[in-house]
Coordinates of C-alpha atoms in Angstrom, one line a residue:
M1 CA -12.3 -50.8 -35.2
P2 CA -11.9 -48.7 -32.1
R3 CA -8.9 -46.4 -32.0
T4 CA -7.2 -48.4 -29.3
A5 CA -8.1 -51.9 -30.5
H6 CA -4.7 -52.4 -32.0
L7 CA -3.2 -51.9 -28.5
R8 CA -4.8 -55.2 -27.3
S9 CA -3.1 -57.1 -30.0
V10 CA 0.3 -55.9 -28.9
A11 CA -0.4 -56.3 -25.2
P12 CA 1.7 -59.6 -24.7
A13 CA 4.7 -58.1 -26.4
A14 CA 4.2 -54.9 -24.5
L15 CA 4.2 -56.8 -21.2
A16 CA 7.3 -58.6 -22.2
A17 CA 9.0 -55.3 -22.9
F18 CA 7.6 -53.8 -19.7
L19 CA 8.9 -56.7 -17.6
C20 CA 12.3 -56.5 -19.4
I21 CA 12.0 -60.0 -20.9
S22 CA 14.4 -60.6 -23.8
P23 CA 12.8 -61.0 -27.3
A24 CA 14.1 -64.6 -27.5
A25 CA 12.2 -65.5 -24.3
A26 CA 9.1 -63.5 -25.2
D27 CA 7.3 -66.6 -26.5
E28 CA 7.9 -68.5 -23.3
P29 CA 5.3 -68.3 -20.5
V30 CA 5.6 -65.0 -18.7
P31 CA 6.2 -65.6 -15.0
R32 CA 3.4 -64.2 -12.8
P33 CA 4.6 -61.3 -10.7
T34 CA 3.7 -61.0 -7.1
A35 CA 1.1 -58.6 -5.8
A36 CA 3.9 -56.2 -4.7
E37 CA 5.6 -56.4 -8.1
L38 CA 2.3 -55.7 -9.9
W39 CA 1.5 -52.7 -7.6
K40 CA 5.0 -51.4 -8.5
R41 CA 4.2 -52.0 -12.3
Q42 CA 0.9 -50.2 -11.8
A43 CA 2.6 -47.2 -10.3
D44 CA 5.2 -47.2 -13.2
N45 CA 2.3 -47.4 -15.7
A46 CA 0.6 -44.5 -14.0
D47 CA 3.8 -42.5 -14.4
Q48 CA 3.8 -43.5 -18.1
I49 CA 0.2 -42.2 -18.5
R50 CA 1.1 -38.9 -16.9
A51 CA 4.0 -38.5 -19.3
G52 CA 1.8 -39.3 -22.2
R53 CA -0.7 -36.7 -21.0
R54 CA 2.0 -34.1 -20.8
Q55 CA 3.1 -34.9 -24.3
M56 CA -0.5 -34.5 -25.6
E57 CA -0.8 -31.1 -23.9
D58 CA 2.2 -29.8 -25.9
D59 CA 2.0 -31.7 -29.2
W60 CA -1.0 -31.5 -31.5
T61 CA 0.6 -33.5 -34.4
A62 CA 0.0 -37.2 -34.9
R63 CA 3.1 -37.9 -32.9
R64 CA 1.3 -36.8 -29.7
Y65 CA -0.2 -40.3 -29.3
S66 CA 3.1 -42.2 -29.1
L67 CA 3.6 -42.2 -25.3
I68 CA -0.1 -42.6 -24.4
D69 CA -0.5 -45.5 -26.8
E70 CA 2.6 -47.2 -25.3
A71 CA 1.2 -46.7 -21.8
L72 CA -2.2 -48.1 -22.8
A73 CA -0.6 -51.2 -24.3
H74 CA 1.3 -51.8 -21.1
N75 CA -1.8 -51.1 -19.1
A76 CA -3.7 -53.7 -21.1
A77 CA -1.0 -56.3 -20.5
L78 CA -1.0 -55.7 -16.8
L79 CA -4.8 -55.8 -16.6
E80 CA -4.6 -59.3 -18.3
L81 CA -2.3 -60.5 -15.5
A82 CA -4.3 -58.9 -12.7
A83 CA -7.7 -60.1 -14.0
A84 CA -6.5 -63.7 -14.0
D85 CA -6.0 -63.7 -10.2
P86 CA -9.0 -62.9 -7.9
G87 CA -6.5 -61.9 -5.2
L88 CA -5.3 -59.0 -7.4
A89 CA -8.8 -57.4 -7.8
A90 CA -7.6 -54.2 -6.1
V91 CA -4.7 -53.9 -8.5
A92 CA -7.0 -54.5 -11.4
R93 CA -9.4 -51.8 -10.3
S94 CA -6.5 -49.3 -10.0
L95 CA -5.3 -50.3 -13.4
R96 CA -8.8 -49.7 -14.8
Q97 CA -9.0 -46.3 -13.2
D98 CA -5.7 -45.4 -14.8
R99 CA -6.9 -46.8 -18.1
L100 CA -9.9 -44.6 -17.9
V101 CA -7.7 -41.5 -17.4
A102 CA -5.5 -42.6 -20.4
L103 CA -8.4 -43.3 -22.7
V104 CA -9.9 -39.9 -21.9
A105 CA -6.6 -38.2 -22.7
R106 CA -6.4 -40.3 -26.0
G107 CA -9.9 -39.0 -26.9
A108 CA -11.3 -42.5 -27.1
G109 CA -14.7 -41.6 -25.7
S110 CA -16.7 -44.7 -26.3
E111 CA -14.0 -47.0 -24.8
A112 CA -13.5 -44.6 -21.9
W113 CA -17.3 -44.7 -21.3
D114 CA -17.2 -48.5 -21.3
Q115 CA -14.5 -48.3 -18.6
V116 CA -16.8 -46.1 -16.5
A117 CA -19.5 -48.8 -16.7
L118 CA -17.0 -51.6 -15.7
L119 CA -15.8 -49.6 -12.7
E120 CA -19.3 -48.8 -11.5
A121 CA -20.3 -52.4 -11.9
G122 CA -17.7 -53.2 -9.3
G123 CA -19.8 -51.5 -6.7
E124 CA -16.9 -49.5 -5.1
A125 CA -16.8 -45.7 -4.9
L126 CA -14.5 -44.1 -7.4
P127 CA -11.7 -41.8 -6.1
P128 CA -12.0 -38.1 -7.0
Y129 CA -9.5 -38.2 -9.9
A130 CA -11.4 -41.2 -11.4
L131 CA -14.7 -39.3 -11.0
Q132 CA -13.3 -36.4 -12.9
A133 CA -12.1 -38.7 -15.6
A134 CA -15.6 -40.3 -15.7
G135 CA -17.0 -36.8 -16.2
D136 CA -14.5 -36.2 -19.0
A137 CA -15.5 -39.5 -20.6
A138 CA -19.2 -38.4 -20.5
M139 CA -18.3 -35.2 -22.2
L140 CA -16.5 -37.1 -25.0
V141 CA -19.7 -39.1 -25.7
R142 CA -21.9 -36.0 -25.4
R143 CA -23.6 -36.9 -22.2
P144 CA -23.2 -33.6 -20.3
R145 CA -25.8 -34.3 -17.6
D146 CA -23.9 -37.5 -16.7
A147 CA -20.7 -35.4 -16.7
M148 CA -22.3 -32.9 -14.3
R149 CA -23.1 -35.7 -11.9
Y150 CA -19.5 -37.0 -11.9
Y151 CA -17.9 -33.6 -11.6
Q152 CA -20.2 -32.7 -8.7
H153 CA -19.3 -35.9 -6.8
S154 CA -15.7 -35.1 -7.3
L155 CA -16.2 -31.5 -6.2
A156 CA -17.7 -32.8 -2.9
T157 CA -14.3 -33.9 -1.8
Q158 CA -12.3 -31.1 -3.4
P159 CA -14.6 -28.0 -3.5
G160 CA -11.7 -25.6 -4.1
D161 CA -10.5 -27.3 -7.3
R162 CA -10.9 -24.5 -9.9
S163 CA -10.1 -26.7 -13.0
L164 CA -12.9 -29.1 -11.8
R165 CA -15.3 -26.2 -11.5
V166 CA -14.5 -25.0 -15.0
A167 CA -15.0 -28.5 -16.3
L168 CA -18.4 -28.6 -14.6
A169 CA -19.2 -25.2 -16.1
Y170 CA -18.7 -26.6 -19.6
A171 CA -20.9 -29.5 -18.8
Q172 CA -23.6 -27.2 -17.5
L173 CA -23.3 -25.1 -20.6
E174 CA -23.7 -28.1 -23.0
A175 CA -26.6 -29.4 -20.9
E176 CA -28.3 -26.0 -21.2
D177 CA -28.6 -25.8 -17.4
F178 CA -28.0 -22.1 -17.2
D179 CA -29.3 -21.7 -13.6
A180 CA -26.8 -24.2 -12.4
L181 CA -24.1 -22.6 -14.6
D182 CA -24.7 -19.2 -13.1
R183 CA -24.4 -20.6 -9.5
N184 CA -21.2 -22.3 -10.4
L185 CA -19.7 -19.2 -12.1
E186 CA -20.5 -17.2 -9.0
E187 CA -18.4 -19.7 -7.0
I188 CA -15.5 -19.3 -9.4
E189 CA -15.8 -15.6 -9.2
R190 CA -16.0 -15.6 -5.4
A191 CA -12.8 -17.6 -5.2
A192 CA -10.7 -15.1 -7.3
P193 CA -12.6 -11.9 -8.0
D194 CA -9.5 -9.8 -8.8
D195 CA -8.0 -12.3 -11.2
A196 CA -7.9 -11.3 -14.9
G197 CA -8.1 -14.9 -15.9
T198 CA -11.3 -15.4 -13.9
R199 CA -12.9 -12.3 -15.4
R200 CA -11.9 -13.5 -18.9
L201 CA -13.4 -16.9 -18.2
L202 CA -16.7 -15.2 -17.1
A203 CA -16.7 -13.1 -20.3
Q204 CA -16.2 -16.3 -22.3
F205 CA -19.1 -18.1 -20.7
A206 CA -21.4 -15.0 -21.0
R207 CA -20.5 -15.0 -24.7
F208 CA -21.3 -18.7 -25.0
A209 CA -24.7 -18.0 -23.3
D210 CA -25.6 -15.3 -25.7
R211 CA -25.2 -12.4 -23.2
P212 CA -23.0 -10.0 -25.1
Q213 CA -23.4 -7.0 -22.7
Q214 CA -22.4 -9.1 -19.7
A215 CA -19.5 -10.5 -21.7
Q216 CA -18.3 -7.0 -22.6
A217 CA -18.5 -5.9 -18.9
Q218 CA -16.4 -8.9 -17.7
L219 CA -13.9 -8.4 -20.4
R220 CA -13.4 -4.7 -19.5
A221 CA -12.8 -5.8 -15.9
A222 CA -10.1 -8.3 -17.1
Q223 CA -8.5 -5.5 -19.2
R224 CA -8.3 -3.2 -16.2
L225 CA -6.6 -6.0 -14.2
A226 CA -4.2 -7.0 -16.9
P227 CA -4.1 -4.5 -19.7
D228 CA -1.2 -6.2 -21.6
D229 CA -2.5 -9.7 -21.4
A230 CA -2.9 -11.3 -24.9
G231 CA -5.7 -13.4 -23.6
N232 CA -7.8 -10.3 -23.3
D233 CA -7.1 -9.5 -27.0
L234 CA -8.2 -13.0 -28.0
E235 CA -11.5 -12.7 -26.1
A236 CA -12.1 -9.2 -27.4
A237 CA -11.6 -10.6 -30.9
A238 CA -14.1 -13.3 -30.2
L239 CA -16.6 -10.7 -29.0
D240 CA -15.9 -8.7 -32.2
A241 CA -16.9 -11.7 -34.3
M242 CA -20.0 -12.2 -32.2
H243 CA -21.0 -8.6 -32.9
G244 CA -20.5 -9.1 -36.6
H245 CA -17.2 -7.3 -36.9
P246 CA -14.8 -9.8 -38.5
R247 CA -12.4 -7.1 -39.7
A248 CA -12.0 -5.8 -36.2
A249 CA -11.5 -9.3 -34.9
A250 CA -8.9 -10.0 -37.6
A251 CA -6.9 -6.9 -36.6
R252 CA -6.8 -8.1 -33.0
Y253 CA -5.7 -11.6 -34.0
A254 CA -3.0 -10.1 -36.1
R255 CA -1.7 -8.0 -33.2
V256 CA -1.5 -11.1 -31.0
L257 CA 0.4 -13.0 -33.7
A258 CA 2.8 -10.1 -34.1
L259 CA 3.9 -10.7 -30.5
A260 CA 3.3 -14.5 -30.4
P261 CA 3.6 -16.0 -33.9
D262 CA 2.8 -19.5 -32.7
N263 CA -0.5 -18.6 -31.0
L264 CA -2.8 -21.2 -32.4
R265 CA -6.0 -19.6 -31.3
A266 CA -5.1 -16.4 -33.1
R267 CA -4.3 -18.3 -36.3
I268 CA -7.6 -20.1 -36.1
G269 CA -9.4 -16.7 -35.5
L270 CA -7.7 -15.2 -38.6
A271 CA -8.9 -18.0 -40.8
E272 CA -12.5 -17.7 -39.4
S273 CA -12.4 -13.9 -40.0
A274 CA -11.2 -14.4 -43.6
H275 CA -14.1 -16.7 -44.2
A276 CA -16.6 -14.2 -42.7
V277 CA -15.6 -11.5 -45.1
G278 CA -15.7 -13.8 -48.1
D279 CA -11.9 -14.2 -48.6
F280 CA -12.1 -17.9 -49.1
A281 CA -8.5 -18.2 -50.5
A282 CA -7.1 -16.7 -47.3
A283 CA -9.4 -18.8 -45.2
S284 CA -8.3 -22.0 -47.0
G285 CA -4.7 -21.0 -46.6
G286 CA -5.2 -20.4 -42.9
V287 CA -6.9 -23.8 -42.5
A288 CA -4.0 -25.5 -44.3
E289 CA -1.5 -23.7 -42.1
V290 CA -3.1 -24.6 -38.7
T291 CA -3.8 -28.2 -39.9
A292 CA -0.1 -28.6 -40.6
L293 CA 0.8 -27.3 -37.2
A294 CA -1.8 -29.0 -35.1
P295 CA -4.0 -31.5 -37.1
E296 CA -5.3 -33.1 -33.9
H297 CA -6.5 -30.0 -32.1
P298 CA -10.3 -30.0 -31.7
A299 CA -10.6 -26.3 -32.7
V300 CA -8.5 -27.0 -35.9
R301 CA -10.7 -30.0 -36.7
R302 CA -13.9 -27.9 -36.3
L303 CA -12.3 -25.2 -38.5
A304 CA -11.5 -27.7 -41.2
E305 CA -15.0 -29.1 -41.1
D306 CA -16.5 -25.6 -41.4
D307 CA -14.3 -24.9 -44.4
A308 CA -15.3 -28.2 -46.0
A309 CA -19.0 -27.4 -45.4
A310 CA -18.6 -24.0 -47.1
R311 CA -17.3 -25.7 -50.2
R312 CA -20.0 -28.2 -50.6
A313 CA -23.0 -28.0 -52.9
Q314 CA -26.1 -26.2 -51.5
L315 CA -29.8 -26.4 -52.0
V316 CA -32.0 -23.4 -50.9
A317 CA -35.8 -23.6 -51.4
E318 CA -38.7 -21.5 -50.1
V319 CA -42.4 -21.6 -50.7
T320 CA -45.4 -19.5 -49.6
A321 CA -49.0 -20.5 -50.1
G322 CA -51.9 -18.3 -49.3
R323 CA -55.7 -18.3 -49.3
G324 CA -58.0 -15.4 -49.0
S325 CA -60.5 -13.2 -50.8
G326 CA -58.9 -10.4 -52.6
A327 CA -59.3 -8.6 -55.9
I328 CA -55.7 -7.4 -55.8
T329 CA -53.6 -10.2 -54.3
G330 CA -55.8 -13.1 -55.4
N331 CA -57.9 -15.7 -53.7
D332 CA -55.4 -18.6 -53.8
D333 CA -51.7 -18.1 -54.5
I334 CA -48.5 -20.0 -54.3
T335 CA -44.9 -18.8 -54.9
H336 CA -41.7 -20.9 -54.7
D337 CA -38.1 -20.3 -55.5
V338 CA -35.4 -23.0 -55.6
W339 CA -31.6 -22.4 -55.9
L340 CA -29.2 -25.3 -56.5
Y341 CA -25.5 -24.3 -56.1
S342 CA -22.5 -26.3 -57.2
P343 CA -19.6 -27.0 -54.9
R344 CA -17.2 -24.1 -54.8
L345 CA -14.9 -24.0 -57.8
G346 CA -11.5 -23.0 -56.6
D347 CA -11.8 -20.3 -53.9
A348 CA -14.3 -17.9 -55.4
V349 CA -16.8 -19.3 -57.9
R350 CA -20.1 -21.2 -57.7
V351 CA -22.5 -21.9 -60.5
F352 CA -26.2 -22.3 -59.8
G353 CA -29.6 -23.0 -61.2
H354 CA -32.7 -21.1 -60.1
H355 CA -36.4 -21.8 -60.7
H356 CA -39.1 -19.4 -59.8
R357 CA -42.9 -19.9 -60.0
A358 CA -45.8 -17.8 -58.9
A359 CA -49.5 -18.4 -59.5
A360 CA -52.8 -17.0 -58.2
S361 CA -56.5 -17.2 -58.9
F362 CA -58.6 -14.1 -59.1
D363 CA -62.4 -13.7 -59.3
D364 CA -62.5 -13.6 -63.1
N365 CA -59.1 -14.9 -64.2
D366 CA -55.9 -16.7 -63.3
A367 CA -52.4 -15.6 -63.5
A368 CA -49.0 -17.4 -63.4
H369 CA -45.4 -16.8 -64.0
A370 CA -42.5 -19.3 -64.2
R371 CA -38.9 -18.9 -65.0
G372 CA -35.8 -21.1 -65.1
A373 CA -32.3 -19.6 -64.9
V374 CA -28.6 -20.5 -64.6
G375 CA -26.0 -18.2 -63.1
V376 CA -22.5 -17.8 -61.7
E377 CA -21.5 -16.3 -58.3
L378 CA -18.1 -14.8 -57.7
T379 CA -17.0 -14.0 -54.1
R380 CA -13.9 -12.1 -53.1
A381 CA -12.9 -10.4 -49.9
D382 CA -15.6 -7.8 -49.2
W383 CA -17.2 -8.3 -52.6
Q384 CA -19.8 -10.5 -54.2
A385 CA -21.0 -10.5 -57.8
R386 CA -23.8 -12.5 -59.4
L387 CA -24.9 -12.9 -63.0
E388 CA -28.0 -14.9 -63.9
A389 CA -29.6 -15.6 -67.3
G390 CA -33.1 -17.0 -67.4
R391 CA -36.0 -17.7 -69.7
E392 CA -39.7 -17.5 -68.9
T393 CA -41.5 -20.8 -69.3
T394 CA -44.9 -19.1 -69.3
N395 CA -46.4 -16.0 -70.9
A396 CA -44.1 -14.4 -73.4
R397 CA -41.3 -16.9 -72.9
S398 CA -38.8 -14.1 -73.1
T399 CA -35.2 -14.2 -71.9
G400 CA -33.9 -12.0 -69.2
V401 CA -30.6 -11.2 -67.4
A402 CA -30.0 -10.2 -63.8
A403 CA -26.7 -8.8 -62.5
S404 CA -25.9 -7.8 -58.9
L405 CA -22.9 -6.4 -57.0
A406 CA -22.5 -6.2 -53.2
W407 CA -19.7 -4.5 -51.4
Q408 CA -19.0 -4.7 -47.6
A409 CA -16.9 -1.5 -47.1
D410 CA -16.1 -2.2 -43.5
D411 CA -17.7 -3.8 -40.4
H412 CA -20.5 -1.3 -40.5
W413 CA -21.3 0.0 -44.1
S414 CA -22.4 -2.2 -47.0
F415 CA -23.8 -1.3 -50.4
R416 CA -25.5 -3.2 -53.2
L417 CA -26.6 -2.7 -56.8
L418 CA -29.0 -4.9 -58.9
H419 CA -30.4 -4.7 -62.4
E420 CA -32.9 -7.1 -63.9
T421 CA -34.1 -7.0 -67.5
R422 CA -37.1 -9.2 -66.6
T423 CA -37.9 -9.0 -63.0
D424 CA -39.9 -11.5 -61.0
D425 CA -41.0 -8.7 -58.7
L426 CA -44.0 -7.7 -60.7
P427 CA -47.7 -7.6 -59.5
L428 CA -49.0 -11.1 -60.2
K429 CA -52.3 -9.7 -61.4
G430 CA -50.4 -8.1 -64.2
R431 CA -49.4 -11.6 -65.4
W432 CA -53.0 -12.1 -66.8
R433 CA -53.1 -13.4 -70.3
P434 CA -53.7 -10.3 -72.3
D435 CA -56.3 -9.8 -75.0
D436 CA -55.3 -11.1 -78.5
G437 CA -52.6 -9.0 -80.0
D438 CA -51.5 -7.3 -76.7
P439 CA -48.0 -8.0 -75.3
F440 CA -47.4 -9.7 -72.0
L441 CA -46.5 -7.4 -69.2
N442 CA -42.9 -7.4 -68.0
A443 CA -40.7 -4.9 -66.3
R444 CA -37.1 -3.9 -65.8
R445 CA -35.9 -3.2 -62.3
S446 CA -32.9 -1.4 -60.9
V447 CA -32.0 -1.3 -57.2
A448 CA -29.4 0.7 -55.2
G449 CA -29.2 0.0 -51.5
L450 CA -27.1 0.7 -48.5
A451 CA -27.0 -0.6 -44.9
Y452 CA -25.3 0.4 -41.7
R453 CA -24.8 -2.2 -39.0
V454 CA -23.8 -1.1 -35.5
D455 CA -23.6 -4.6 -34.2
E456 CA -25.9 -7.7 -33.8
S457 CA -28.5 -5.5 -32.0
R458 CA -28.9 -2.6 -34.3
R459 CA -28.9 -2.0 -38.1
I460 CA -30.4 0.4 -40.6
A461 CA -31.0 -0.3 -44.3
A462 CA -32.5 1.6 -47.2
D463 CA -33.2 0.6 -50.9
W464 CA -34.2 2.7 -53.8
S465 CA -35.9 0.8 -56.7
H466 CA -36.8 1.9 -60.2
Y467 CA -39.2 -0.1 -62.4
R468 CA -39.8 0.4 -66.1
F469 CA -42.9 -1.5 -67.0
S470 CA -43.5 -2.6 -70.6
D471 CA -46.8 -0.8 -70.7
G472 CA -45.0 2.6 -70.2
N473 CA -45.5 2.9 -66.5
L474 CA -42.6 4.0 -64.4
R475 CA -42.4 3.3 -60.6
N476 CA -39.9 4.7 -58.1
A477 CA -40.0 3.1 -54.7
L478 CA -38.1 3.8 -51.4
S479 CA -37.9 1.3 -48.6
A480 CA -36.2 1.6 -45.3
T481 CA -35.9 -0.4 -42.1
W482 CA -34.5 0.1 -38.6
F483 CA -33.8 -3.0 -36.6
E484 CA -33.3 -2.9 -32.8
R485 CA -32.8 -5.7 -30.4
L486 CA -34.7 -4.7 -27.3
A487 CA -33.6 -7.7 -25.1
S488 CA -31.1 -10.5 -25.4
R489 CA -31.1 -13.2 -22.8
T490 CA -30.1 -16.8 -22.8
R491 CA -32.7 -18.7 -24.8
H492 CA -34.7 -15.5 -25.7
T493 CA -34.5 -12.4 -27.8
L494 CA -37.0 -9.6 -28.4
D495 CA -36.6 -7.5 -31.5
L496 CA -38.3 -4.5 -33.0
Q497 CA -38.2 -3.5 -36.6
A498 CA -39.6 -0.2 -37.9
A499 CA -40.2 -0.1 -41.7
L500 CA -41.2 2.6 -44.2
Y501 CA -42.2 2.1 -47.9
A502 CA -43.2 4.8 -50.4
S503 CA -43.7 4.6 -54.1
H504 CA -44.8 6.8 -57.1
N505 CA -46.2 5.6 -60.4
T506 CA -46.7 7.5 -63.6
L507 CA -49.7 5.8 -65.2
G508 CA -53.2 5.0 -63.8
D509 CA -55.9 2.6 -64.9
R510 CA -53.7 -0.4 -64.9
V511 CA -55.0 -4.0 -64.4
Y512 CA -52.5 -4.4 -61.6
F513 CA -52.4 -2.3 -58.3
N514 CA -50.7 0.9 -59.2
P515 CA -51.5 4.0 -57.1
R516 CA -50.1 7.4 -58.0
N517 CA -48.5 7.6 -54.5
D518 CA -48.5 5.5 -51.5
L519 CA -46.8 5.3 -48.1
A520 CA -46.7 2.5 -45.5
I521 CA -45.3 2.8 -42.0
S522 CA -45.1 -0.2 -39.7
A523 CA -43.5 -1.7 -36.6
T524 CA -42.8 -5.5 -36.1
L525 CA -42.2 -7.0 -32.7
S526 CA -40.6 -10.4 -32.9
S527 CA -40.0 -12.7 -30.0
D528 CA -37.7 -15.7 -30.4
W529 CA -37.3 -18.6 -27.9
L530 CA -34.7 -21.3 -28.0
L531 CA -36.7 -24.3 -26.7
W532 CA -34.0 -27.0 -27.2
R533 CA -30.4 -27.2 -28.2
E534 CA -28.0 -30.2 -28.2
Y535 CA -24.6 -29.3 -29.6
D536 CA -25.1 -28.3 -33.2
R537 CA -28.8 -29.1 -33.2
R538 CA -31.5 -26.7 -32.0
F539 CA -35.1 -25.8 -32.1
N540 CA -36.5 -22.3 -31.9
H541 CA -40.0 -20.9 -32.2
R542 CA -40.8 -17.3 -33.0
L543 CA -43.9 -15.0 -32.8
A544 CA -44.0 -11.8 -34.8
V545 CA -46.7 -9.1 -34.8
T546 CA -46.8 -6.2 -37.3
L547 CA -49.0 -3.2 -37.0
G548 CA -49.0 -0.3 -39.5
G549 CA -50.7 2.4 -41.3
Y550 CA -51.0 2.8 -45.1
R551 CA -51.9 5.9 -47.1
Q552 CA -52.9 5.5 -50.8
Q553 CA -53.4 8.4 -53.2
G554 CA -54.9 7.2 -56.5
F555 CA -55.0 9.1 -59.8
E556 CA -58.6 10.1 -59.1
E557 CA -59.2 9.5 -55.4
D558 CA -57.3 9.8 -52.1
Y559 CA -58.1 6.9 -49.8
G560 CA -56.4 8.4 -46.8
W561 CA -54.8 6.4 -44.0
N562 CA -55.9 2.8 -43.2
A563 CA -54.5 0.4 -40.7
F564 CA -53.0 -3.0 -41.5
H565 CA -51.6 -5.9 -39.5
D566 CA -49.8 -9.2 -39.9
L567 CA -49.4 -12.0 -37.4
R568 CA -46.9 -14.8 -37.9
Y569 CA -45.8 -17.9 -35.9
E570 CA -42.9 -20.1 -37.0
H571 CA -40.6 -23.0 -36.0
E572 CA -36.9 -23.2 -36.9
W573 CA -34.8 -26.3 -36.7
G574 CA -31.0 -26.4 -37.0
L575 CA -30.3 -30.0 -37.8
G576 CA -26.5 -29.9 -37.7
R577 CA -24.0 -27.9 -39.6
D578 CA -25.4 -28.6 -43.0
L579 CA -29.2 -28.5 -42.7
S580 CA -31.7 -25.9 -41.4
L581 CA -35.5 -25.8 -41.8
R582 CA -38.0 -23.0 -41.1
Y583 CA -41.8 -23.1 -41.5
G584 CA -44.7 -21.1 -40.2
V585 CA -48.2 -19.8 -40.5
G586 CA -49.5 -16.3 -40.7
T587 CA -52.5 -14.1 -41.3
R588 CA -52.6 -10.5 -42.7
Q589 CA -55.0 -7.8 -43.5
F590 CA -54.0 -4.9 -45.9
P591 CA -56.1 -2.1 -47.5
Y592 CA -56.2 -1.8 -51.3
D593 CA -58.3 1.1 -52.8
G594 CA -59.7 1.6 -49.3
E595 CA -60.9 -2.1 -49.0
H596 CA -59.2 -4.5 -46.6
E597 CA -58.2 -7.8 -48.1
R598 CA -57.5 -10.8 -45.8
K599 CA -55.2 -13.7 -46.3
N600 CA -54.0 -16.7 -44.4
Y601 CA -50.8 -18.2 -45.5
L602 CA -48.2 -21.0 -44.9
Y603 CA -44.5 -20.8 -45.7
A604 CA -41.4 -22.9 -45.5
H605 CA -37.7 -22.5 -46.1
I606 CA -34.9 -25.1 -46.3
D607 CA -31.1 -24.7 -46.6
W608 CA -29.1 -27.9 -47.1
R609 CA -25.4 -28.4 -47.9
F610 CA -24.4 -31.7 -49.2

């Protein structure tokens, strides 16, 4: 049932009360008022609606609807009277326009949109205030292009109305019409260039449009104009969160709350920051707190929905399948991993299952490896620990344990440790079934890593890995990456990642690829375009090109430097808050023992919370 359906059922009683008829006489026929009386009642009802809107601006509890619901009930009763007399059509139209305004304030989007259709069917032009309400109704039902049309019609008669231009800007943003948005924001800026609120508004829209540098410049201008304005601190905190600095954001929100304990935006920001650092207990407490204060606020509802989504079960799966001609990597190969996580248990724990399988065919043999595992994940503020126990379902059918620990020291530095007694990261060719009596190959792996993140546009990471193979070979490997965002514009980013990999092995003459020393240096240029976005759904496509050089020194021969490359194209879909899908195709060429091996491959990844 629509949210205002109950109002229609009380309309006769409401009219009786509105016309000051005693309860005893309420069942008798209601005398029809004259046109003048009905116009007076319409004006009184409009005052009621305005009072209801004022209440809703200040009260975000369930009580906020009391006055607007009473006004809507009276409006329905008056409409019933006006609709019964063709001579009162003008009054009925005014009442419908008032009803549209009230329904928009009530958040009853579908009913408000129905009122827009009824008003337009009458054939008469809507006054500016009704046009603006029609735009608001279109926004409620997620029709931003229709909202743009109504706002622009309203602006034609009141071009200096700043609130109307801001409403139009939100519609243009949601419609992804960034050219029109830029023109509109220029008009807003031209009207008040030295106003801190205007500069802050421009910073906010630049942030929404994924233009962090522009947002930062506008915020600095606002801070110069009003250095003590708490609104600047709130926008600075939002920018900190965009840069991947939740601790800095939390500190700003806390400073705002120290001066204004009832600031709802700061309370919401603190809960979001706690979630970002893994402090789910504090995040849930923050959600409960703001929900008690303002359960009907749209930002509070979104926060509660995000918190609920983070607590749900999760499925993550990825698969890669390749075909080529290679003595080292195989002719046909497929690898998949599937993780199934439980809903969050309390505020910190999830249990999960994990299945891994890899298989490939070689010229003279086949190799496969499969393992099933169960584990537990513990997340606390700044820390995450995982323990996984698994058993191979192929080869030696041995049991292994993996333990990892990750620490986010601050908004920039992070560290990780990992140890596996039976690692999946072992050359697949080494998984050949051995000769009778020989043991199956396996390896222990230990990893220590660190990363430094400047912001969303720059980060550096390095890992050191030590492998202890069951055949006696020891491998030490170092990998490092430098990520740099070269350009960030609305709908498009261009990224460059430089990578280095070096390893040393102690034993030669292995069945798997095992040079004494090797070194790979590469650069990957990745271009991402946002092709379509509609609220929480989006579609991106991405092209990445890798070029590099590889030097291999064997135990008996030095193969020198050889070039390699990789070309990859992918699609990524965001299908709401709970589901994302990525898939792509690629081709690569890499030198092993001086001979280039080619491979074409497909891959896919899915992340689903349910």
